[in-house]
Coordinates of C-alpha atoms in Angstrom, one line a residue:
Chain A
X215 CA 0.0 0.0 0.0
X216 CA 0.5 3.6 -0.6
X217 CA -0.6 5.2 2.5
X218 CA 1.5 7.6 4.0
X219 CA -1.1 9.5 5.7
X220 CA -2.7 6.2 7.7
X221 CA 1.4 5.2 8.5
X222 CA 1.8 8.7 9.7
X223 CA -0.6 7.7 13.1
X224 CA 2.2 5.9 13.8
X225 CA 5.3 7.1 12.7
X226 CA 7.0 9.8 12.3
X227 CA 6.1 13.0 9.9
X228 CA 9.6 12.3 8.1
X229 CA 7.7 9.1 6.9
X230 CA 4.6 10.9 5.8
X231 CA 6.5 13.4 3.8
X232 CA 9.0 11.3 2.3
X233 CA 6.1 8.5 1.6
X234 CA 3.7 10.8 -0.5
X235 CA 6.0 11.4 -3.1
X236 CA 6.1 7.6 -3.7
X237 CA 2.9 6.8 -5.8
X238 CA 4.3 9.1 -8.8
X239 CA 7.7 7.6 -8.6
X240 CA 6.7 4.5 -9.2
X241 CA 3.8 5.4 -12.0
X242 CA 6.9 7.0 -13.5
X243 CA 8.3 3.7 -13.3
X244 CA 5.3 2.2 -15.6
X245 CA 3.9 0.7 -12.3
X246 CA 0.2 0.7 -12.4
X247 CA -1.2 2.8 -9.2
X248 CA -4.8 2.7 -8.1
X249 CA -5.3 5.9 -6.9
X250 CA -8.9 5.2 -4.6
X251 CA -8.0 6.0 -1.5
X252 CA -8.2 4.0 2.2
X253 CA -11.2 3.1 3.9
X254 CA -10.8 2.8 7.8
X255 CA -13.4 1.3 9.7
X256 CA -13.7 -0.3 13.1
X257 CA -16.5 -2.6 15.0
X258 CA -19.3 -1.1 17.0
X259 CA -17.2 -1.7 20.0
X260 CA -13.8 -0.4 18.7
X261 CA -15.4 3.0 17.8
X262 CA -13.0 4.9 20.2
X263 CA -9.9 3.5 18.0
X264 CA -11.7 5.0 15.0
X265 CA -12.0 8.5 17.0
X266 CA -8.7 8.5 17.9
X267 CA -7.1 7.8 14.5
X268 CA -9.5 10.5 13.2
X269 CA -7.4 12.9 15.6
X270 CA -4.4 11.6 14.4
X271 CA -4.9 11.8 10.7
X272 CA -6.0 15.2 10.1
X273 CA -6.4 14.5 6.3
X274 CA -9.3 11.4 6.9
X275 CA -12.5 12.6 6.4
X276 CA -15.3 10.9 8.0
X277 CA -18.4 8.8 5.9
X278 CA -21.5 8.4 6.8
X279 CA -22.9 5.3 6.0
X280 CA -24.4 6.6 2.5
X281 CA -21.1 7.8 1.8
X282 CA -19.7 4.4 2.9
X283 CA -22.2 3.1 0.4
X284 CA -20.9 4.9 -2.2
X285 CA -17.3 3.9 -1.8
X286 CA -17.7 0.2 -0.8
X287 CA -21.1 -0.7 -1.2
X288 CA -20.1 -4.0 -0.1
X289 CA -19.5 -2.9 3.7
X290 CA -22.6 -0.6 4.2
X291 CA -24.4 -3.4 5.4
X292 CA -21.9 -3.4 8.5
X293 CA -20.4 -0.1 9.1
X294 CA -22.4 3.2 9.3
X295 CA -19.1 5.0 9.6
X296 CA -15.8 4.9 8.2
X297 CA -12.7 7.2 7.8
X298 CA -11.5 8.1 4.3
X299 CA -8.1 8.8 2.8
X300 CA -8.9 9.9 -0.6
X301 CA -4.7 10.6 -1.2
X302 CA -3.4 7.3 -0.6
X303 CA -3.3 4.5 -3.1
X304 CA -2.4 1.0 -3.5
X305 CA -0.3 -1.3 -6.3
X306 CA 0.6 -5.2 -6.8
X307 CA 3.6 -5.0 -5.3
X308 CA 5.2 -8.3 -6.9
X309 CA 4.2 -7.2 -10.6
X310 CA 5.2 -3.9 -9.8
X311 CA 8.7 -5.7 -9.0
X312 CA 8.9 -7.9 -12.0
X313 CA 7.7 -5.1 -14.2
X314 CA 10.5 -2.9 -12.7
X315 CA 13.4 -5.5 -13.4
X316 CA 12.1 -6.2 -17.3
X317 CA 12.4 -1.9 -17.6
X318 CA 15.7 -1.5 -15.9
X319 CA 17.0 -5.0 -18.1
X320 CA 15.4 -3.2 -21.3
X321 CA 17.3 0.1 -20.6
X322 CA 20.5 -2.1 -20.6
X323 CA 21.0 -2.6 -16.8
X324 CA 22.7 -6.1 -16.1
X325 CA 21.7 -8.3 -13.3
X326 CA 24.9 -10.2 -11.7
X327 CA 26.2 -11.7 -8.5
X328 CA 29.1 -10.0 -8.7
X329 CA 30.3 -6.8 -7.3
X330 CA 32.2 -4.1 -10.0
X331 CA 32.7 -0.6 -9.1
X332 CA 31.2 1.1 -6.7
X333 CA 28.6 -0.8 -4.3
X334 CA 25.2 -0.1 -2.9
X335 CA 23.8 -2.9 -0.4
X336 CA 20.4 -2.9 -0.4
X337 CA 19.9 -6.5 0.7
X338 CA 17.5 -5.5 3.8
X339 CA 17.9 -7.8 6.5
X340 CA 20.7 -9.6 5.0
X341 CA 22.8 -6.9 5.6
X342 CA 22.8 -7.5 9.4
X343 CA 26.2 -9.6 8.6
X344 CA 27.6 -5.7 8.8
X345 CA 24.8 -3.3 10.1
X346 CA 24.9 -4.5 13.5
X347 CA 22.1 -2.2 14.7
X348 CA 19.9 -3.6 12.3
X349 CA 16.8 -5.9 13.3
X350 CA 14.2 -7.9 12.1
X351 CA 10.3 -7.7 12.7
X352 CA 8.1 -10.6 11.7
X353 CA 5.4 -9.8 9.8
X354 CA 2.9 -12.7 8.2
X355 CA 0.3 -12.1 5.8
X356 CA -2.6 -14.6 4.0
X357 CA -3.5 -14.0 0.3
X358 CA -7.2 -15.4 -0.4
X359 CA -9.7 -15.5 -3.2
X360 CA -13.1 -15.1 -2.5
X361 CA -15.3 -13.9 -5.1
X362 CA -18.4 -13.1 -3.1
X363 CA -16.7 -10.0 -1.6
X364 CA -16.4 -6.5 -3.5
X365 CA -13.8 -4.4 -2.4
X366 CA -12.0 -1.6 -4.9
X367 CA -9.3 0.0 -2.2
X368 CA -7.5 -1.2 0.4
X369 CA -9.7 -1.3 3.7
X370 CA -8.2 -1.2 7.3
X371 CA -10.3 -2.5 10.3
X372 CA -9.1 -1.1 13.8
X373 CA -8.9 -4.0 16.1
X374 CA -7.1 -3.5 19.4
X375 CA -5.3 -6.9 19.0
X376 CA -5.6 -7.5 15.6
X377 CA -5.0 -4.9 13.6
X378 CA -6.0 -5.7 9.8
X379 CA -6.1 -4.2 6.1
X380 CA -7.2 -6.4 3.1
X381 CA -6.1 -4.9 -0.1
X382 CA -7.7 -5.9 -3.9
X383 CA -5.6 -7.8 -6.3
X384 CA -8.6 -8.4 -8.5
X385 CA -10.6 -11.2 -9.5
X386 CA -11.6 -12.0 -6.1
X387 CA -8.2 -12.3 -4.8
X388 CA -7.6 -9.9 -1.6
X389 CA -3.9 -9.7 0.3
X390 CA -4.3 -9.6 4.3
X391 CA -1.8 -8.5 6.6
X392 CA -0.2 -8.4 8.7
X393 CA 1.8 -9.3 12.0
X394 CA 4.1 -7.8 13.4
X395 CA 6.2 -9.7 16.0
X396 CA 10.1 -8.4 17.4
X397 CA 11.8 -11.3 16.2
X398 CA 14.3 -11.9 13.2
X399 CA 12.8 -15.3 12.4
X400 CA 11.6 -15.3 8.9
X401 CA 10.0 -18.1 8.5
X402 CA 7.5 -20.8 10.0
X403 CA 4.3 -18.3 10.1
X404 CA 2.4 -20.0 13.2
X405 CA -1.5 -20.8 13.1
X406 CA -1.8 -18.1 16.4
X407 CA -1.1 -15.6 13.6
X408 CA -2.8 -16.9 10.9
X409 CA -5.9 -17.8 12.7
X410 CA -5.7 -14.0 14.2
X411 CA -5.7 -12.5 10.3
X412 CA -8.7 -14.7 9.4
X413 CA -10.2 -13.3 12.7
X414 CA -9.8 -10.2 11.9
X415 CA -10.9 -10.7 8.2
X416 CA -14.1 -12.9 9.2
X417 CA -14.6 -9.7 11.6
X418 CA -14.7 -7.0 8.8
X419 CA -16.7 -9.0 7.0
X420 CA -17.9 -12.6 7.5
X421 CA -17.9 -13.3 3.7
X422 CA -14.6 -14.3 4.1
X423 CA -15.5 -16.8 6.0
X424 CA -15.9 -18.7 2.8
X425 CA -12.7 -17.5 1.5
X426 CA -10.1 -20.4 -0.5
X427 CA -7.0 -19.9 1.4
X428 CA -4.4 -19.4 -1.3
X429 CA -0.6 -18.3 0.4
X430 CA 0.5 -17.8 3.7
X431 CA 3.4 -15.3 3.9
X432 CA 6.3 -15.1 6.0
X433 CA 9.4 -12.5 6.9
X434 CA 11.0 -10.1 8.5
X435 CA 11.1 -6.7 7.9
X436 CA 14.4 -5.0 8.3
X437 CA 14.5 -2.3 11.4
X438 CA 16.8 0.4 12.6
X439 CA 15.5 1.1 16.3
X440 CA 13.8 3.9 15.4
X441 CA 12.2 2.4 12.4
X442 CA 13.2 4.6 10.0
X443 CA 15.6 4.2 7.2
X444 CA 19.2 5.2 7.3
X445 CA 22.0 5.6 4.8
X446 CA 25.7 5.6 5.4
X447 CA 28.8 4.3 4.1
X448 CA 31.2 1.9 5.5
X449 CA 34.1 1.7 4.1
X450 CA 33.5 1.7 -0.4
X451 CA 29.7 0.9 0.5
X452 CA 26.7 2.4 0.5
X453 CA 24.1 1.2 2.5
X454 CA 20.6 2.3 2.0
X455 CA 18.0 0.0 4.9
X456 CA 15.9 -0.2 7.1
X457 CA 12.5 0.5 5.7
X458 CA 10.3 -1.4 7.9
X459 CA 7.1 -1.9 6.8
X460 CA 7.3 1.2 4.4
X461 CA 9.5 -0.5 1.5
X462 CA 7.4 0.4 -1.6
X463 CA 6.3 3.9 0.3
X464 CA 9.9 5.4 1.2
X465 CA 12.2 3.3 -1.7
X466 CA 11.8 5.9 -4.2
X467 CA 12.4 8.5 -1.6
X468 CA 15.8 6.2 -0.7
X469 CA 17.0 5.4 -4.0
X470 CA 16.9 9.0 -4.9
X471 CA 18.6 10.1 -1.8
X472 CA 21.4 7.7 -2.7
X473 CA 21.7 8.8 -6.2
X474 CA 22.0 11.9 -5.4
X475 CA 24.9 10.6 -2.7
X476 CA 26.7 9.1 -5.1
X477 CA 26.3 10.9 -8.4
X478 CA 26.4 14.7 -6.9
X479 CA 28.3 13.7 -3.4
X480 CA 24.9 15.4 -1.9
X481 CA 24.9 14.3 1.6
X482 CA 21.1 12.5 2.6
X483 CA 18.7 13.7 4.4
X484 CA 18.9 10.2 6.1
X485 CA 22.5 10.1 6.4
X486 CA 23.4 8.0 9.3
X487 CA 27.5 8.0 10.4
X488 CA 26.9 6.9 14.1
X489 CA 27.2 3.6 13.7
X490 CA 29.1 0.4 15.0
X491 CA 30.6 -1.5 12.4
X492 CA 31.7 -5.7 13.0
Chain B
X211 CA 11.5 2.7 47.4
X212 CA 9.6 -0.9 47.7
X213 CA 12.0 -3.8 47.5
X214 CA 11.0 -7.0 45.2
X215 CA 12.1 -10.4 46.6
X216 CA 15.2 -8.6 48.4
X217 CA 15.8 -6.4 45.8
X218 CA 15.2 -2.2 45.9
X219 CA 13.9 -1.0 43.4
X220 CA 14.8 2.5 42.0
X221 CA 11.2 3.6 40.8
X222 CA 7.3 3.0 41.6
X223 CA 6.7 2.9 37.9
X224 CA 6.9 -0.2 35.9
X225 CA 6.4 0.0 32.6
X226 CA 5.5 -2.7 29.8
X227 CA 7.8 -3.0 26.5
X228 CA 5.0 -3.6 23.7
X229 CA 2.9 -1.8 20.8
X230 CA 5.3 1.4 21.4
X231 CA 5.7 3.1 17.0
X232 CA 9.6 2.0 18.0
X233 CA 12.3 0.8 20.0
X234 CA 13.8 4.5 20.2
X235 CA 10.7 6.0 21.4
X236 CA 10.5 3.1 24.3
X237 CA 13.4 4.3 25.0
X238 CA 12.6 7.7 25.1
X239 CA 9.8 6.8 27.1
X240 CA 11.9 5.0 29.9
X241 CA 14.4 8.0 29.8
X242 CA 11.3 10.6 30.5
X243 CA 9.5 8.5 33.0
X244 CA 12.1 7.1 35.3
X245 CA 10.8 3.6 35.5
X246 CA 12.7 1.4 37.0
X247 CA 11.4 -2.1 35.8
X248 CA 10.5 -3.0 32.5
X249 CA 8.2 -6.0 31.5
X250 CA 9.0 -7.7 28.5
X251 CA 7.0 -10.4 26.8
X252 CA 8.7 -14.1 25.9
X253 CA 6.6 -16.1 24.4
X254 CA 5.7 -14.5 20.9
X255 CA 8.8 -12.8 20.4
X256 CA 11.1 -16.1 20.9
X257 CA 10.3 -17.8 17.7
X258 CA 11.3 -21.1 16.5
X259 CA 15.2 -20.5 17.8
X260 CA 15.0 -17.4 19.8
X261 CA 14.8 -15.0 17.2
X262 CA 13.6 -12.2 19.1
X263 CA 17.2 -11.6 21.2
X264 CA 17.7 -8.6 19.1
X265 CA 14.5 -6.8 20.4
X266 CA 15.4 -8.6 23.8
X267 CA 19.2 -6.8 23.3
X268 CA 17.3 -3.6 23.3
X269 CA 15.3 -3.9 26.4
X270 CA 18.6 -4.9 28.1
X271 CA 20.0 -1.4 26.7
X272 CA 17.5 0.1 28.7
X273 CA 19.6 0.2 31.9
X274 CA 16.5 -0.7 34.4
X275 CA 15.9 -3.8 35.9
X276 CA 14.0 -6.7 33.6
X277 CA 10.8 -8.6 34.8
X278 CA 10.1 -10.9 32.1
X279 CA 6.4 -12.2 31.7
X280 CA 4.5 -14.9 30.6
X281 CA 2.0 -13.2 28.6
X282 CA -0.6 -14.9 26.4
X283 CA -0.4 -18.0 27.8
X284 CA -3.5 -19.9 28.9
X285 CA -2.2 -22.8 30.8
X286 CA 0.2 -24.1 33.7
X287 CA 2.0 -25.7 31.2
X288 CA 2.8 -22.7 29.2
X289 CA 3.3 -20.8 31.8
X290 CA 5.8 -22.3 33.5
X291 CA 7.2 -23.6 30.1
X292 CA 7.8 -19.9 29.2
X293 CA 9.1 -18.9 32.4
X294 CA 11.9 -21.7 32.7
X295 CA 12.7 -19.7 28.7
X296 CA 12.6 -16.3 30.6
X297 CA 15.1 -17.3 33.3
X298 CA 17.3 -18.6 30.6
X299 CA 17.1 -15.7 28.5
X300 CA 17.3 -12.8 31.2
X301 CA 19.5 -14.7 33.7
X302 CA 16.8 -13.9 36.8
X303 CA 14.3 -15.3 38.7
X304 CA 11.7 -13.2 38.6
X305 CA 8.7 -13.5 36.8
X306 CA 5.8 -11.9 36.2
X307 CA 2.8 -14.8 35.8
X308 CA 0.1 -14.9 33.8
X309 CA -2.3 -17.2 33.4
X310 CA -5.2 -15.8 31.3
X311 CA -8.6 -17.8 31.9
X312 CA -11.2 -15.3 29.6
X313 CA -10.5 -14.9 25.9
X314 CA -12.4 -11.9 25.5
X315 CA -11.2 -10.5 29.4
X316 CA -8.3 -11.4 29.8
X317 CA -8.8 -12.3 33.3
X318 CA -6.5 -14.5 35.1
X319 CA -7.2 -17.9 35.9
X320 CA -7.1 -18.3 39.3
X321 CA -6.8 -21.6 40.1
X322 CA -3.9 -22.3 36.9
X323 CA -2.3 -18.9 38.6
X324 CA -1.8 -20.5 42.3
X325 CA -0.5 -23.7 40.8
X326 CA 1.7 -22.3 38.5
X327 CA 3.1 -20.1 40.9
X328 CA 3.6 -22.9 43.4
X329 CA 5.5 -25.1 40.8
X330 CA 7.4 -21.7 39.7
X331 CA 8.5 -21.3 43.7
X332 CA 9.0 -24.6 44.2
X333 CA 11.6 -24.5 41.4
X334 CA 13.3 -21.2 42.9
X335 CA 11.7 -18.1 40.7
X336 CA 10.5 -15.1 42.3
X337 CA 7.1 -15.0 41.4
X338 CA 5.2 -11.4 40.7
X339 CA 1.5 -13.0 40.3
X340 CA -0.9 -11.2 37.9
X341 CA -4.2 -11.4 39.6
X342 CA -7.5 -10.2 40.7
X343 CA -8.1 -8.4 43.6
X344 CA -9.8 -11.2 45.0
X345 CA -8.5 -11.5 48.8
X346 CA -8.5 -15.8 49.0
X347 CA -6.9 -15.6 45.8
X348 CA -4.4 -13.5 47.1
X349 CA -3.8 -15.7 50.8
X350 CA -3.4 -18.8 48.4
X351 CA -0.8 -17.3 46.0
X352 CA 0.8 -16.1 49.3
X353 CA 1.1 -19.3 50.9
X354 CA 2.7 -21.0 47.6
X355 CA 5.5 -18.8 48.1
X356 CA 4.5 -15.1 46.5
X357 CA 6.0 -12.1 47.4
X358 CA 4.5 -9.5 46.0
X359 CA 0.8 -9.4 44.5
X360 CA 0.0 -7.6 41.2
X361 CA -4.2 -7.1 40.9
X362 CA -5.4 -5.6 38.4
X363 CA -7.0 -2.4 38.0
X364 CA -9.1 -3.0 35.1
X365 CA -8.9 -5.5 32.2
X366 CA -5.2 -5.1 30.4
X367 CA -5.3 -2.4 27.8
X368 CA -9.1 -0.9 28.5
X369 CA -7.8 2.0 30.3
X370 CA -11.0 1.9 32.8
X371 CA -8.8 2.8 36.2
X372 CA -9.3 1.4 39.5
X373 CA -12.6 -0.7 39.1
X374 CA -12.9 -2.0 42.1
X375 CA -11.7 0.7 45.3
X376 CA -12.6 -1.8 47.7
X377 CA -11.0 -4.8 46.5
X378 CA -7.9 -3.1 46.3
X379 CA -8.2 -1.2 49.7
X380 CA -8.9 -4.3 51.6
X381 CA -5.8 -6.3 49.9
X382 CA -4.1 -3.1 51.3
X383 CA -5.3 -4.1 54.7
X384 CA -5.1 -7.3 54.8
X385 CA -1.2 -7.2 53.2
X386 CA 0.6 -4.4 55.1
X387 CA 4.0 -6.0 54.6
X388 CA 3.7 -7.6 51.1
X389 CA 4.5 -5.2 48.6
X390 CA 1.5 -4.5 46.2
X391 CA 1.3 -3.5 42.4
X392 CA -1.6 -2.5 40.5
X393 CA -0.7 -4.2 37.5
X394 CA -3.1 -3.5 34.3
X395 CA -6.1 -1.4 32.9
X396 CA -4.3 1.8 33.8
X397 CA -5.3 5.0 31.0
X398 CA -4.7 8.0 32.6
X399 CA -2.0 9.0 35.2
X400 CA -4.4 10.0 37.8
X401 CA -5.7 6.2 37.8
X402 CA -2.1 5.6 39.0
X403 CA -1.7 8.3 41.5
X404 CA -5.0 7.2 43.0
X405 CA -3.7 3.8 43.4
X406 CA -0.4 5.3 45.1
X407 CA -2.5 7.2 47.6
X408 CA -4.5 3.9 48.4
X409 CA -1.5 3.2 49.8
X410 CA 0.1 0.9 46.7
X411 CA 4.2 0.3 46.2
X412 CA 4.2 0.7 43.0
X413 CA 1.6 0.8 39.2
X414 CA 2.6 -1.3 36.2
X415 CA 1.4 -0.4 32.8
X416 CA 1.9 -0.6 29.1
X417 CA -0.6 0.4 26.4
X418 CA -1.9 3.8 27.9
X419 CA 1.9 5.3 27.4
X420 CA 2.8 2.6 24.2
X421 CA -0.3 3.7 22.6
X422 CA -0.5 7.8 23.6
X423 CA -0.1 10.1 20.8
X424 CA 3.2 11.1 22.4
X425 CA 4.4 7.8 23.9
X426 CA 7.1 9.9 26.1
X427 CA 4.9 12.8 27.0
X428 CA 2.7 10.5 28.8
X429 CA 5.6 8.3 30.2
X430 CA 6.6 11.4 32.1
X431 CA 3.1 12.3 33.1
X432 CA 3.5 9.0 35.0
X433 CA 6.0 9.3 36.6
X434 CA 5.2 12.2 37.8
X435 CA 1.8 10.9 39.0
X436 CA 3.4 8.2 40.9
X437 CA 5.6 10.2 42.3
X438 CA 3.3 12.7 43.5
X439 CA 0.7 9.6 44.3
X440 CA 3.4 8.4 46.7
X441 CA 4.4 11.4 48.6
X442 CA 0.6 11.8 49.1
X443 CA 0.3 8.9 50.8
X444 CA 2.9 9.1 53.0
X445 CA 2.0 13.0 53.7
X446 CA -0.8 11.4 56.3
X447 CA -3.4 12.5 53.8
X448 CA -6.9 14.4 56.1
X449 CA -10.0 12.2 56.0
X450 CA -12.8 13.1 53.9
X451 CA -16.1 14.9 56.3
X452 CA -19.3 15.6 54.9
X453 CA -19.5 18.9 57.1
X454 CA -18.1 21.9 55.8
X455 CA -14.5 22.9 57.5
X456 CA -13.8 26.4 56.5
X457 CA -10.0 26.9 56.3
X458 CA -10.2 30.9 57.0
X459 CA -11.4 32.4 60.4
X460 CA -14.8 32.5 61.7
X461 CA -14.6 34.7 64.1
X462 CA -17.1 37.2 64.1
X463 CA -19.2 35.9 62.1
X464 CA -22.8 34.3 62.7
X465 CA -22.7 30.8 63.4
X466 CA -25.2 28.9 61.7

């Protein structure tokens, strides 16, 4: 997802800002970007979580439930509010990825194990072999088809254990996520998680209940302690990590920081020199 | 300061180690509040092959004493499972116990609680007990070997305060030399100076900072509660009256 404005409830504003210039990077890119928004809705019980992140997204305007009906007419039946983010947007992130290596490998970029020239590691969490400050966060997610629900934007339901947005693929295929546990492990997603996604998902909407269970997903996300990204150079590399949970939102903020590092020597906004090294 | 199983503690505050935006700003939030004791959880982060001991590293960084916890488990078995972990991991014997017995409450059990805690003592851990403020309860986890009680306030994470005044005034009573914490359901730092001036050792708490706008704005609104909740109650505080005590002068004027 796109959403720098429903991230920014939780981190900081340098994510929000650097995350909204992310959707027109990547349409530059020849990604395809569904610009629709995020729907936010909570449970009759939970509607104190939807107050709160009302406060703490100033740009979410609320829906009544005609106006619910209009976006999602799928959910009217269960939510006479919602909150609505009508700048964030959404895109498949693995065809975005494959269509992104067939571009660069058109325009004559070579893909190789080996290292010539100046480096760049971008290898996320694999890169804790020299970042030592560098962590992982589980995350799991389920991808399911289920053709009896109609969603057109990425929809988050306030839970306040199980936190959950589904996001469209098409064709009845939705993406939900995700967990987020402080371990490293990357693998061996546990049924305590899944069974708390399909929770969540039968909550929002108990069509899902009949949902085909398609891929369970498992890794870690790589973390600096603050959870913000961080480049600096170690040595002849550049490193460019640590985007959390905001890879497709702050990469094009990150790879243009670096270019501008190492083509123009313009120090990053991001730049990170206290560091241990092993 | 109160003193845990032998140990003095350097704060009343306690705070938990989850759902905080980051590391950095638990940190932060430490730094501001002065809590001395920080809860961490065991059993989800520890993974297939203790995965979690870089988040675990962190909470070490912290440079306050650790009381692990055996969160989200709903047996003896887990329990004590995750506690023999803890001690491994943390190199103490203290734990904080919990056994949950309500899904959608998150009440303890009480019956798994007293004979976790008895197989826990039995097997040389210093037990902190999550529990009700029910007073058998509270004799029974006393005579396996508890010393300290945690009752709740309110269910973890609703934020609702002290639910039950009386409960928690009568443990006071009937415990004057066991050190008491109100462990859970605290939202808003007069909850927990309230619970210091009933006469409490010390408040433990997570989401209302974790999950504050400002995680280490309200970390330091804590500590400053507890702190001024403590000097409260050992100020001899006056005694409520119905009747009307003016603090100026009379004199002179018509009595009524």
């Amino acid at each position: 997802m796109l959403a720098p404005d429903c991230e920014g409830v939780s981190a900081e504003p340098e994510i929000v800002r650097q995350g909204r210039k992310a959707a027109g990077w990547w349409e530059n890119q020849g990604a395809s970007v569904c610009h629709k928004g995020t729907l936010v809705v909570a449970l009759n019980r939970d509607q104190s979580d939807l107050a709160t992140f009302a406060r703490r997204a100033p740009s979410a305007a609320t829906l009544s439930k005609g106006q619910v009906a209009e976006q999602e007419p799928y959910l009217a039946e269960r939510y006479s509010k919602a909150l609505f983010l009508a700048d964030e947007g959404h895109l498949d992130p693995r065809a975005t990825l494959t269509a992104l290596h067939a571009r660069l490998a058109k325009q004559g970029v070579r893909f190789s194990d080996e290292i010539t020239g100046q480096a760049i590691d971008c290898r996320g969490l694999a890169a804790r072999d020299t970042l030592t400050d560098l962590r992982g966060v589980k995350g799991e997610m389920l991808v399911v088809r289920c053709p009896d629900v109609t969603l057109s934007r990425p929809v988050r339901l306030l839970h306040p254990r199980f936190p959950l947005y589904i996001v469209p693929r098409g064709d009845g295929v939705f993406m939900l996520g995700a967990t987020q546990i402080e371990t490293g492990e990357r693998n061996r997603a546990t049924l305590r998680s899944v069974m708390e996604l399909m929770n969540a998902a039968y909550a929002l909407h108990p069509a899902f209940g009949e949902a085909e269970l398609l891929e369970v997903g498992v890794d870690a996300r790589p973390a600096f302690p603050d959870n913000q990204p961080r480049i600096r150079r170690i040595r002849d590399v550049i490193y460019a990590n640590g985007l959390f949970r905001h890879g497709f939102l702050l990469a094009p903020a990150l790879a243009q920081m670096t270019a501008d590092l190492v083509l123009d020597g313009k120090i990053p906004e991001v730049w990170y020199e206290d560091h241990r090294e092993r | 300061m109160p003193t845990f199983y032998g140990t003095e503690v350097t704060s009343r505050l306690m705070l938990g180690t989850a759902q905080y935006p980051s590391p950095a700003v638990l940190a932060e939030a430490f730094r501001r509040s002065g809590a001395g004791i920080a809860t961490v959880s065991v059993r989800r982060e520890a993974g297939g092959e203790q995965a979690g001991q870089d988040f675990w590293a962190l909470i070490r960084d912290l440079g306050v004493a650790v009381l692990p916890n055996t969160a989200g488990c709903y047996s003896v078995r887990e329990a004590v499972t995750t506690a023999q972990m803890a001690r491994e991991l943390f190199d103490t014997n203290w734990i904080k116990l919990e056994v949950i017995g309500h899904a959608d409450t998150l009440q303890p059990d009480p019956f798994g609680l007293v004979d976790a805690a008895a197989q826990l003592a039995e097997d040389g851990f210093e037990v902190f007990p999550y529990c009700t403020e029910d007073l058998v309860l509270c004799e029974r986890l006393v005579e396996v070997g508890c010393k300290v009680l945690m009752p709740w306030g309110a269910p973890i994470g609703t934020g609702l305060g002290l639910n039950n005044i009386y409960g928690l005034r009568s443990l006071r009573a009937h415990f004057p030399d066991v050190p008491l914490v109100v462990d859970a359901g605290l939202g808003l730092p007069s909850q927990a100076a309230h619970a210091m001036e009933l006469g409490y050792d010390a408040v433990l708490l997570n989401t209302a900072v974790a999950k504050a706008g400002d995680p280490a704005a309200m970390a330091q609104a804590f500590g400053l509660a507890v702190e001024a909740g403590a000097l409260a109650a050992h100020a001899d505080p006056m005694d409520a009256r119905d009747m009307a005590a003016p603090s100026t002068p009379v004199f002179g004027k018509a009595m009524l």
